[in-house]
Amino acid sequence: MSAVTWSPTKSGQRYADVPEAEKRALFEEVKSDPRYPDFLYGCYECGICVSACPSARFYDFSPRVIAQALAREDVDRFYEILMEDIWNCAQCFSCVRCPRGNNPGGLVTLMREVAVRHGLERAQQALQGYSRVIYKIMLKGNQVSPDMLQPDFFPDWGPWVREFSRNMAAWRKAIPVDTLRNVTDAAWRTDDKTLRELYRIWFETGNMEVIREVDEGLYELLVEIMEEELEAGS
Amino acid sequence: MSEQMIPLTEIREKKARGVRPSPEEAPHPDLREELFELEARGELIVQRVPEPYVEVTTKFGRTKKVPIDHLWHHKSCGQCGHIPGYTTSILWLNRQFGIDYLDPTDQTSCTGWNYYASATSNAVAQLLVMCRNFAAAYETGYYPLIHCGTSYGHYKELREQLVHHKELRDQVRRVLDKLGKPLVVPEEIVHYSEWVHVMRHRIAERQVIDMRGITACVHPACHYYKIVAEDAIYDPDIYGGQRTATVTALLQALGITVADYSTWFDCCGFGFRHILVQRDFTRSFAVLRKIEVMKDEANPDMTVTHDTGCVTTLDKSQFAARAHQRRVGVPVLADSQVAALAMGAHPFRVLQLHWHSTDWRPLLEKLGIDWQKYWAEFEEDLAAIERGEKPGLTWEDAEQPIAMR
């Protein structure tokens, strides 16, 4: 992550070398999303969103500034937010208590999508540690699975993570739910046909191209397995 | 400022009266009416809430139908993967009440977690994952009950987008056609805790564990009552109708004292991406803003919530904080686990408490439950599995309440 610190008084100065047209094009892409008018109506600067925002307590992050910058169409400020702030949002949507009806969390989502679609370096950095989750969801249809409970991944969760991991095979058999029993590499037993339908969705919606922008190696691995499965099922 | 300058008496009286909102004051039109209009135009199918159902009121006084029976359990990857007792407890309750339910294999995650964490998806893909799951439920004739708070909130958000954007609907329909699936949207998006909420008096009737000596703090899930706030259940008798009533009303029905605390509205700190790759944020928020505040202001015997991410965050974040002498040590349970425990569910075969990190033993001891005895039983189960004498636990092993044996 960059060492640049947030400073509300220096808007527009940090990326002066980036052409205005480049910033404007990225902004217009966010603005042209059909959800944009549902997420932004204007800003009273009342600060209610900031008072509820967990990220505002721990980072130089402000949902109010995001709503303000976008409402003013301040592309310099927008670019700074796109490069420095968006990955700090906790996506809790506490900010939607906004009396004006804004959804700063939703605006962050749109900006993240644009950052990923363009393979911006900052997006790639932010998602570096996340590829195993993307791999899991794309291939297994579940985002979280028991075999992710590894001591090296969750050392701060205490000695119980070692217990979960060591006893995984027997403990998973000792769950009376039929779809969970003895399943360790997914959250529950999922039909092959269901997974193939999911793979079709990823291809048909352009989602695989999104993955390619953020991690080329992961994309190639996923495509090979998915195409083979789709062929086997057709 | 003196009391004369601030009309404290009037403010307190106003708060005590409770909020009784009217549907006319809601900031947005009723989405269900728009859904039915789309159905009348042949754009989609609305899956009706089956009978029997219970009607409850939502934040702005609208009525929401919560089905009791014929449930398609839309499971949660986080629950099933890391807190399996959550899922087991929900299904155990269904079985205790003789509910006709389906535990489907034709279901994926909502993929909302990945979407909020990484943005490596898009609106159409998200809608299609939702609609594919809903079509799968519709094809079985059972009604979806959403276990995960994020799936519930995410689906409500997506349902709004589907209703309000024809271009998204058209793109979704084109892909569903290729999959041979209809475009189906349920009349109501229903969270499992809403089912527990409407069942709370029946649960209390079958309570076998006395919980009157217990004090609990409630943490409501952000994605339950913040995303599309109109759909959450509110009751004038719970917090004066100013906060959502699910979880709290159940605990009160079971005789538990619910203690308030000042950061009730705050998120747990889950953060989606943060819980996996930037946990210093998650830990800090969970401990400093939630657990320590509860401890200082209410000193509860447990914290009860109704979402996967919240149980995970609040439970797992407490271990590392002990090294810094933080004031932690509050066991974290889901409302379904508390309800099942009250009805005598086995602490390990059903509640699966061994998957929780923060020490739950003092809570069980205070409830008079001999956890060592049940752990010994469970260890025998595990040994039998290890010896190959049984392939695993079944409902037959878990069905009977402990107090009935």
mmCIF file with all atom_site columns, N, CA, C and O in Angstrom, chain B residues 152-186:
data_model
loop_
_atom_site.group_PDB
_atom_site.id
_atom_site.type_symbol
_atom_site.label_atom_id
_atom_site.label_alt_id
_atom_site.label_comp_id
_atom_site.label_asym_id
_atom_site.label_entity_id
_atom_site.label_seq_id
_atom_site.pdbx_PDB_ins_code
_atom_site.Cartn_x
_atom_site.Cartn_y
_atom_site.Cartn_z
_atom_site.occupancy
_atom_site.B_iso_or_equiv
_atom_site.pdbx_formal_charge
_atom_site.auth_seq_id
_atom_site.auth_comp_id
_atom_site.auth_asym_id
_atom_site.auth_atom_id
_atom_site.pdbx_PDB_model_num
ATOM 1   N N  . TYR B 1 152 ? -29.058 -12.665 2.531   1.00 0.00 ? 152 TYR B N  1
ATOM 2   C CA . TYR B 1 152 ? -30.369 -12.027 2.679   1.00 0.00 ? 152 TYR B CA 1
ATOM 3   C C  . TYR B 1 152 ? -30.309 -10.555 2.222   1.00 0.00 ? 152 TYR B C  1
ATOM 4   O O  . TYR B 1 152 ? -31.096 -10.111 1.394   1.00 0.00 ? 152 TYR B O  1
ATOM 5   N N  . GLY B 1 153 ? -29.338 -9.802  2.745   1.00 0.00 ? 153 GLY B N  1
ATOM 6   C CA . GLY B 1 153 ? -29.216 -8.390  2.375   1.00 0.00 ? 153 GLY B CA 1
ATOM 7   C C  . GLY B 1 153 ? -28.854 -8.218  0.919   1.00 0.00 ? 153 GLY B C  1
ATOM 8   O O  . GLY B 1 153 ? -29.386 -7.346  0.217   1.00 0.00 ? 153 GLY B O  1
ATOM 9   N N  . HIS B 1 154 ? -27.947 -9.059  0.454   1.00 0.00 ? 154 HIS B N  1
ATOM 10  C CA . HIS B 1 154 ? -27.490 -8.996  -0.932  1.00 0.00 ? 154 HIS B CA 1
ATOM 11  C C  . HIS B 1 154 ? -28.646 -9.276  -1.892  1.00 0.00 ? 154 HIS B C  1
ATOM 12  O O  . HIS B 1 154 ? -28.832 -8.567  -2.884  1.00 0.00 ? 154 HIS B O  1
ATOM 13  N N  . TYR B 1 155 ? -29.436 -10.284 -1.571  1.00 0.00 ? 155 TYR B N  1
ATOM 14  C CA . TYR B 1 155 ? -30.578 -10.626 -2.431  1.00 0.00 ? 155 TYR B CA 1
ATOM 15  C C  . TYR B 1 155 ? -31.616 -9.499  -2.438  1.00 0.00 ? 155 TYR B C  1
ATOM 16  O O  . TYR B 1 155 ? -32.239 -9.224  -3.459  1.00 0.00 ? 155 TYR B O  1
ATOM 17  N N  . LYS B 1 156 ? -31.801 -8.839  -1.279  1.00 0.00 ? 156 LYS B N  1
ATOM 18  C CA . LYS B 1 156 ? -32.752 -7.722  -1.260  1.00 0.00 ? 156 LYS B CA 1
ATOM 19  C C  . LYS B 1 156 ? -32.248 -6.589  -2.147  1.00 0.00 ? 156 LYS B C  1
ATOM 20  O O  . LYS B 1 156 ? -33.010 -5.967  -2.886  1.00 0.00 ? 156 LYS B O  1
ATOM 21  N N  . GLU B 1 157 ? -30.948 -6.329  -2.050  1.00 0.00 ? 157 GLU B N  1
ATOM 22  C CA . GLU B 1 157 ? -30.335 -5.282  -2.877  1.00 0.00 ? 157 GLU B CA 1
ATOM 23  C C  . GLU B 1 157 ? -30.492 -5.635  -4.361  1.00 0.00 ? 157 GLU B C  1
ATOM 24  O O  . GLU B 1 157 ? -30.885 -4.801  -5.184  1.00 0.00 ? 157 GLU B O  1
ATOM 25  N N  . LEU B 1 158 ? -30.218 -6.898  -4.691  1.00 0.00 ? 158 LEU B N  1
ATOM 26  C CA . LEU B 1 158 ? -30.295 -7.326  -6.094  1.00 0.00 ? 158 LEU B CA 1
ATOM 27  C C  . LEU B 1 158 ? -31.736 -7.340  -6.590  1.00 0.00 ? 158 LEU B C  1
ATOM 28  O O  . LEU B 1 158 ? -32.011 -7.013  -7.750  1.00 0.00 ? 158 LEU B O  1
ATOM 29  N N  . ARG B 1 159 ? -32.658 -7.727  -5.719  1.00 0.00 ? 159 ARG B N  1
ATOM 30  C CA . ARG B 1 159 ? -34.075 -7.743  -6.112  1.00 0.00 ? 159 ARG B CA 1
ATOM 31  C C  . ARG B 1 159 ? -34.522 -6.337  -6.512  1.00 0.00 ? 159 ARG B C  1
ATOM 32  O O  . ARG B 1 159 ? -35.222 -6.154  -7.501  1.00 0.00 ? 159 ARG B O  1
ATOM 33  N N  . GLU B 1 160 ? -34.065 -5.341  -5.759  1.00 0.00 ? 160 GLU B N  1
ATOM 34  C CA . GLU B 1 160 ? -34.392 -3.948  -6.114  1.00 0.00 ? 160 GLU B CA 1
ATOM 35  C C  . GLU B 1 160 ? -33.831 -3.600  -7.484  1.00 0.00 ? 160 GLU B C  1
ATOM 36  O O  . GLU B 1 160 ? -34.493 -2.965  -8.309  1.00 0.00 ? 160 GLU B O  1
ATOM 37  N N  . GLN B 1 161 ? -32.565 -4.010  -7.711  1.00 0.00 ? 161 GLN B N  1
ATOM 38  C CA . GLN B 1 161 ? -31.943 -3.694  -9.009  1.00 0.00 ? 161 GLN B CA 1
ATOM 39  C C  . GLN B 1 161 ? -32.687 -4.381  -10.144 1.00 0.00 ? 161 GLN B C  1
ATOM 40  O O  . GLN B 1 161 ? -32.893 -3.808  -11.213 1.00 0.00 ? 161 GLN B O  1
ATOM 41  N N  . LEU B 1 162 ? -33.112 -5.605  -9.895  1.00 0.00 ? 162 LEU B N  1
ATOM 42  C CA . LEU B 1 162 ? -33.828 -6.359  -10.933 1.00 0.00 ? 162 LEU B CA 1
ATOM 43  C C  . LEU B 1 162 ? -35.152 -5.687  -11.273 1.00 0.00 ? 162 LEU B C  1
ATOM 44  O O  . LEU B 1 162 ? -35.532 -5.599  -12.443 1.00 0.00 ? 162 LEU B O  1
ATOM 45  N N  . VAL B 1 163 ? -35.838 -5.205  -10.244 1.00 0.00 ? 163 VAL B N  1
ATOM 46  C CA . VAL B 1 163 ? -37.140 -4.576  -10.462 1.00 0.00 ? 163 VAL B CA 1
ATOM 47  C C  . VAL B 1 163 ? -36.987 -3.222  -11.154 1.00 0.00 ? 163 VAL B C  1
ATOM 48  O O  . VAL B 1 163 ? -37.769 -2.866  -12.028 1.00 0.00 ? 163 VAL B O  1
ATOM 49  N N  . HIS B 1 164 ? -35.951 -2.482  -10.805 1.00 0.00 ? 164 HIS B N  1
ATOM 50  C CA . HIS B 1 164 ? -35.847 -1.095  -11.286 1.00 0.00 ? 164 HIS B CA 1
ATOM 51  C C  . HIS B 1 164 ? -35.080 -0.935  -12.598 1.00 0.00 ? 164 HIS B C  1
ATOM 52  O O  . HIS B 1 164 ? -35.080 0.149   -13.168 1.00 0.00 ? 164 HIS B O  1
ATOM 53  N N  . HIS B 1 165 ? -34.405 -1.965  -13.075 1.00 0.00 ? 165 HIS B N  1
ATOM 54  C CA . HIS B 1 165 ? -33.582 -1.811  -14.280 1.00 0.00 ? 165 HIS B CA 1
ATOM 55  C C  . HIS B 1 165 ? -33.922 -2.872  -15.311 1.00 0.00 ? 165 HIS B C  1
ATOM 56  O O  . HIS B 1 165 ? -33.508 -4.024  -15.204 1.00 0.00 ? 165 HIS B O  1
ATOM 57  N N  . LYS B 1 166 ? -34.656 -2.433  -16.317 1.00 0.00 ? 166 LYS B N  1
ATOM 58  C CA . LYS B 1 166 ? -35.101 -3.368  -17.359 1.00 0.00 ? 166 LYS B CA 1
ATOM 59  C C  . LYS B 1 166 ? -33.912 -3.979  -18.099 1.00 0.00 ? 166 LYS B C  1
ATOM 60  O O  . LYS B 1 166 ? -33.925 -5.161  -18.455 1.00 0.00 ? 166 LYS B O  1
ATOM 61  N N  . GLU B 1 167 ? -32.853 -3.173  -18.315 1.00 0.00 ? 167 GLU B N  1
ATOM 62  C CA . GLU B 1 167 ? -31.706 -3.697  -19.062 1.00 0.00 ? 167 GLU B CA 1
ATOM 63  C C  . GLU B 1 167 ? -31.039 -4.852  -18.319 1.00 0.00 ? 167 GLU B C  1
ATOM 64  O O  . GLU B 1 167 ? -30.574 -5.816  -18.927 1.00 0.00 ? 167 GLU B O  1
ATOM 65  N N  . LEU B 1 168 ? -31.029 -4.767  -16.980 1.00 0.00 ? 168 LEU B N  1
ATOM 66  C CA . LEU B 1 168 ? -30.471 -5.870  -16.192 1.00 0.00 ? 168 LEU B CA 1
ATOM 67  C C  . LEU B 1 168 ? -31.380 -7.101  -16.288 1.00 0.00 ? 168 LEU B C  1
ATOM 68  O O  . LEU B 1 168 ? -30.912 -8.225  -16.444 1.00 0.00 ? 168 LEU B O  1
ATOM 69  N N  . ARG B 1 169 ? -32.690 -6.849  -16.196 1.00 0.00 ? 169 ARG B N  1
ATOM 70  C CA . ARG B 1 169 ? -33.643 -7.976  -16.300 1.00 0.00 ? 169 ARG B CA 1
ATOM 71  C C  . ARG B 1 169 ? -33.485 -8.706  -17.625 1.00 0.00 ? 169 ARG B C  1
ATOM 72  O O  . ARG B 1 169 ? -33.491 -9.927  -17.690 1.00 0.00 ? 169 ARG B O  1
ATOM 73  N N  . ASP B 1 170 ? -33.346 -7.922  -18.686 1.00 0.00 ? 170 ASP B N  1
ATOM 74  C CA . ASP B 1 170 ? -33.231 -8.534  -20.020 1.00 0.00 ? 170 ASP B CA 1
ATOM 75  C C  . ASP B 1 170 ? -31.966 -9.375  -20.134 1.00 0.00 ? 170 ASP B C  1
ATOM 76  O O  . ASP B 1 170 ? -31.991 -10.470 -20.693 1.00 0.00 ? 170 ASP B O  1
ATOM 77  N N  . GLN B 1 171 ? -30.869 -8.854  -19.597 1.00 0.00 ? 171 GLN B N  1
ATOM 78  C CA . GLN B 1 171 ? -29.610 -9.618  -19.651 1.00 0.00 ? 171 GLN B CA 1
ATOM 79  C C  . GLN B 1 171 ? -29.726 -10.905 -18.829 1.00 0.00 ? 171 GLN B C  1
ATOM 80  O O  . GLN B 1 171 ? -29.262 -11.966 -19.240 1.00 0.00 ? 171 GLN B O  1
ATOM 81  N N  . VAL B 1 172 ? -30.351 -10.800 -17.672 1.00 0.00 ? 172 VAL B N  1
ATOM 82  C CA . VAL B 1 172 ? -30.517 -11.969 -16.801 1.00 0.00 ? 172 VAL B CA 1
ATOM 83  C C  . VAL B 1 172 ? -31.389 -13.017 -17.495 1.00 0.00 ? 172 VAL B C  1
ATOM 84  O O  . VAL B 1 172 ? -31.068 -14.210 -17.514 1.00 0.00 ? 172 VAL B O  1
ATOM 85  N N  . ARG B 1 173 ? -32.485 -12.564 -18.097 1.00 0.00 ? 173 ARG B N  1
ATOM 86  C CA . ARG B 1 173 ? -33.408 -13.501 -18.738 1.00 0.00 ? 173 ARG B CA 1
ATOM 87  C C  . ARG B 1 173 ? -32.736 -14.244 -19.889 1.00 0.00 ? 173 ARG B C  1
ATOM 88  O O  . ARG B 1 173 ? -32.963 -15.437 -20.090 1.00 0.00 ? 173 ARG B O  1
ATOM 89  N N  . ARG B 1 174 ? -31.898 -13.537 -20.652 1.00 0.00 ? 174 ARG B N  1
ATOM 90  C CA . ARG B 1 174 ? -31.214 -14.170 -21.792 1.00 0.00 ? 174 ARG B CA 1
ATOM 91  C C  . ARG B 1 174 ? -30.357 -15.358 -21.327 1.00 0.00 ? 174 ARG B C  1
ATOM 92  O O  . ARG B 1 174 ? -30.369 -16.416 -21.942 1.00 0.00 ? 174 ARG B O  1
ATOM 93  N N  . VAL B 1 175 ? -29.639 -15.173 -20.238 1.00 0.00 ? 175 VAL B N  1
ATOM 94  C CA . VAL B 1 175 ? -28.765 -16.263 -19.746 1.00 0.00 ? 175 VAL B CA 1
ATOM 95  C C  . VAL B 1 175 ? -29.607 -17.366 -19.108 1.00 0.00 ? 175 VAL B C  1
ATOM 96  O O  . VAL B 1 175 ? -29.343 -18.563 -19.302 1.00 0.00 ? 175 VAL B O  1
ATOM 97  N N  . LEU B 1 176 ? -30.642 -16.986 -18.354 1.00 0.00 ? 176 LEU B N  1
ATOM 98  C CA . LEU B 1 176 ? -31.505 -18.011 -17.742 1.00 0.00 ? 176 LEU B CA 1
ATOM 99  C C  . LEU B 1 176 ? -32.148 -18.881 -18.817 1.00 0.00 ? 176 LEU B C  1
ATOM 100 O O  . LEU B 1 176 ? -32.294 -20.093 -18.643 1.00 0.00 ? 176 LEU B O  1
ATOM 101 N N  . ASP B 1 177 ? -32.528 -18.260 -19.936 1.00 0.00 ? 177 ASP B N  1
ATOM 102 C CA . ASP B 1 177 ? -33.098 -19.041 -21.056 1.00 0.00 ? 177 ASP B CA 1
ATOM 103 C C  . ASP B 1 177 ? -32.116 -20.121 -21.491 1.00 0.00 ? 177 ASP B C  1
ATOM 104 O O  . ASP B 1 177 ? -32.497 -21.254 -21.745 1.00 0.00 ? 177 ASP B O  1
ATOM 105 N N  . LYS B 1 178 ? -30.844 -19.749 -21.585 1.00 0.00 ? 178 LYS B N  1
ATOM 106 C CA . LYS B 1 178 ? -29.824 -20.726 -22.012 1.00 0.00 ? 178 LYS B CA 1
ATOM 107 C C  . LYS B 1 178 ? -29.688 -21.857 -20.991 1.00 0.00 ? 178 LYS B C  1
ATOM 108 O O  . LYS B 1 178 ? -29.321 -22.974 -21.335 1.00 0.00 ? 178 LYS B O  1
ATOM 109 N N  . LEU B 1 179 ? -29.939 -21.529 -19.721 1.00 0.00 ? 179 LEU B N  1
ATOM 110 C CA . LEU B 1 179 ? -29.845 -22.554 -18.674 1.00 0.00 ? 179 LEU B CA 1
ATOM 111 C C  . LEU B 1 179 ? -31.142 -23.349 -18.553 1.00 0.00 ? 179 LEU B C  1
ATOM 112 O O  . LEU B 1 179 ? -31.224 -24.303 -17.774 1.00 0.00 ? 179 LEU B O  1
ATOM 113 N N  . GLY B 1 180 ? -32.174 -22.899 -19.285 1.00 0.00 ? 180 GLY B N  1
ATOM 114 C CA . GLY B 1 180 ? -33.473 -23.573 -19.202 1.00 0.00 ? 180 GLY B CA 1
ATOM 115 C C  . GLY B 1 180 ? -34.195 -23.313 -17.894 1.00 0.00 ? 180 GLY B C  1
ATOM 116 O O  . GLY B 1 180 ? -34.932 -24.158 -17.391 1.00 0.00 ? 180 GLY B O  1
ATOM 117 N N  . LYS B 1 181 ? -33.957 -22.116 -17.336 1.00 0.00 ? 181 LYS B N  1
ATOM 118 C CA . LYS B 1 181 ? -34.562 -21.787 -16.033 1.00 0.00 ? 181 LYS B CA 1
ATOM 119 C C  . LYS B 1 181 ? -35.497 -20.585 -16.169 1.00 0.00 ? 181 LYS B C  1
ATOM 120 O O  . LYS B 1 181 ? -35.208 -19.660 -16.934 1.00 0.00 ? 181 LYS B O  1
ATOM 121 N N  . PRO B 1 182 ? -36.592 -20.577 -15.402 1.00 0.00 ? 182 PRO B N  1
ATOM 122 C CA . PRO B 1 182 ? -37.472 -19.394 -15.405 1.00 0.00 ? 182 PRO B CA 1
ATOM 123 C C  . PRO B 1 182 ? -36.891 -18.277 -14.532 1.00 0.00 ? 182 PRO B C  1
ATOM 124 O O  . PRO B 1 182 ? -36.071 -18.550 -13.651 1.00 0.00 ? 182 PRO B O  1
ATOM 125 N N  . LEU B 1 183 ? -37.309 -17.046 -14.807 1.00 0.00 ? 183 LEU B N  1
ATOM 126 C CA . LEU B 1 183 ? -36.926 -15.918 -13.950 1.00 0.00 ? 183 LEU B CA 1
ATOM 127 C C  . LEU B 1 183 ? -37.957 -15.837 -12.816 1.00 0.00 ? 183 LEU B C  1
ATOM 128 O O  . LEU B 1 183 ? -39.107 -15.439 -13.044 1.00 0.00 ? 183 LEU B O  1
ATOM 129 N N  . VAL B 1 184 ? -37.536 -16.241 -11.641 1.00 0.00 ? 184 VAL B N  1
ATOM 130 C CA . VAL B 1 184 ? -38.440 -16.304 -10.486 1.00 0.00 ? 184 VAL B CA 1
ATOM 131 C C  . VAL B 1 184 ? -37.887 -15.447 -9.357  1.00 0.00 ? 184 VAL B C  1
ATOM 132 O O  . VAL B 1 184 ? -36.688 -15.489 -9.088  1.00 0.00 ? 184 VAL B O  1
ATOM 133 N N  . VAL B 1 185 ? -38.761 -14.677 -8.740  1.00 0.00 ? 185 VAL B N  1
ATOM 134 C CA . VAL B 1 185 ? -38.365 -13.903 -7.553  1.00 0.00 ? 185 VAL B CA 1
ATOM 135 C C  . VAL B 1 185 ? -39.376 -14.212 -6.449  1.00 0.00 ? 185 VAL B C  1
ATOM 136 O O  . VAL B 1 185 ? -40.587 -14.151 -6.692  1.00 0.00 ? 185 VAL B O  1
ATOM 137 N N  . PRO B 1 186 ? -38.902 -14.555 -5.255  1.00 0.00 ? 186 PRO B N  1
ATOM 138 C CA . PRO B 1 186 ? -39.851 -14.815 -4.163  1.00 0.00 ? 186 PRO B CA 1
ATOM 139 C C  . PRO B 1 186 ? -40.597 -13.536 -3.768  1.00 0.00 ? 186 PRO B C  1
ATOM 140 O O  . PRO B 1 186 ? -40.038 -12.434 -3.830  1.00 0.00 ? 186 PRO B O  1
#
